Amino acid sequence: MSDIFAARSQMAMSLVFHIIFAAIGVALPLMMVIAEGLWLRTHDAAYLCVAKRWAKGTAILFAVGAVSGTVLSFELGLLWPRFMGFAGAAIGMPFSLEGFAFFTEAIFLGIYLYGWKRVSPEIHLLAGAIVAVSGVASAMFVCLANGWMNTPTGFRLVNGQLTDINVWQALRNPAGLPEAIHMILASYCAAGFATAGVHALLALRDRSNRFHQRAIAIALLVGGSAAVAQAVSGDALARMTARNVPTKLAAMEGDFQTRSGAPLHIGGLPDVRTRQTKYAIEIPDGLSLLAFHSPHATVQGLDKTPRDEWPNVLVVHIAFQIMVGVGTLLICVALVAAWLAWRKGPLIENRRFLQLLVLCTPLGFVALESGWVVTEVGRQPWIIYHIMKTSQAVTTMPGLTTPMVLFTGLYLILAAVVIWLMSRHVIASPSEAEIHAIAGNEVPLHARP
């Protein structure tokens, strides 16, 4: 196994695990705050039970995410020392700000977890809101750094070195903000549908349980809204990619030829030997229309890029098709949920819709992981687009297979611990007596006349 393959495999494996914890860590605090806000407004004890359970889940995932995030931080330096040495001055600021957001989240999560009955309801709710905002800020700063790798700005390149670095201009790189918005919405969508699916599974066994009713409603509100908003966010990100990273867009679409009125490919398998995307459904002018909002716009194909600078076209295209297909399906489910709730009443009374939600449980994360494959594989062979190749950034340390096996073992153990803790302390169905007992403990400070 070559050094670069081992390093890329280890980094990919770490991101596959960390991105799940990070995404839920971004979304769950928001749902937790909504649940507490609804309890303060309605005095429905089931909302309080949901808020407390999800607070436990936030604490568990925060701890695990801190471990996996620390591993990733070490890996950046250990696996890609030349990249960090070359670009550290440009991307150090977003990582520093991410650290600030992380510690803010930790402080206010502590206040939220131990502040029940110790601070006023308003302060307690505000602490939860700061946890939710801090999680979003952490994700945003990481995406700004990743955006810089796709569209590097804020410096001059002199004799192969970055000079006159403007970190604020680097933060405002063209890809950063569209990527951040897309990632944050994807986190809400994935965590929302996963949470709704798990509670739907339990609700099928206990349809009268108010805990699951309230949890499904809040999770679908967050996940479904984000899924619909992703259509707008995805359009903005695709147009940015067409302007600034055209080779990646060409690989995403399996488009080998530069032309005006470029067709949109749905499905299909790109063949780099014949430079054709076989078995695809072609929509005439569709790609030009989506990428530049003009049916006759010229879209750059892979033929404008030297062959040795192509990413793995087949992997990028398939991952992109999965992401778009799953995203479209979740938008449809969100719209069906809104229609059923409006015309048919509580969703929990619709057994078939609950079964549909169960089937949707993993789909948001399938789309999320596929999107990261598109982002990272689509940039190859560059680690910094058109400046540094990935092969130039990798460490020369031998024996990279050993840490890859060890870290894979660590992540598998963490995953097992999370599943056990979440099933035992967060998801399990509470009885009606337990719901009332939880609410009763909060009456002295939180109840309203």
mmCIF file of C-alpha atoms in Angstrom, residues 11 26 28 116 150 160 166 194 224 359 365 422 424 440:
data_model
loop_
_atom_site.group_PDB
_atom_site.id
_atom_site.type_symbol
_atom_site.label_atom_id
_atom_site.label_comp_id
_atom_site.label_asym_id
_atom_site.label_seq_id
_atom_site.Cartn_x
_atom_site.Cartn_y
_atom_site.Cartn_z
ATOM 1 C CA MET A 11 -8.320 10.532 6.422
ATOM 2 C CA VAL A 26 -24.986 20.576 14.935
ATOM 3 C CA LEU A 28 -29.619 18.074 17.951
ATOM 4 C CA TRP A 116 -32.050 22.972 35.297
ATOM 5 C CA ASN A 150 -11.150 24.476 -3.356
ATOM 6 C CA GLY A 160 6.129 28.657 -4.902
ATOM 7 C CA ASN A 166 -4.748 38.298 4.098
ATOM 8 C CA ALA A 194 -32.674 10.062 11.304
ATOM 9 C CA GLY A 224 -37.951 18.627 6.331
ATOM 10 C CA LEU A 359 -37.086 3.663 5.708
ATOM 11 C CA PHE A 365 -26.483 10.529 6.119
ATOM 12 C CA MET A 422 -28.228 6.573 22.803
ATOM 13 C CA ARG A 424 -30.355 3.288 26.665
ATOM 14 C CA GLY A 440 -42.743 17.528 38.257
#
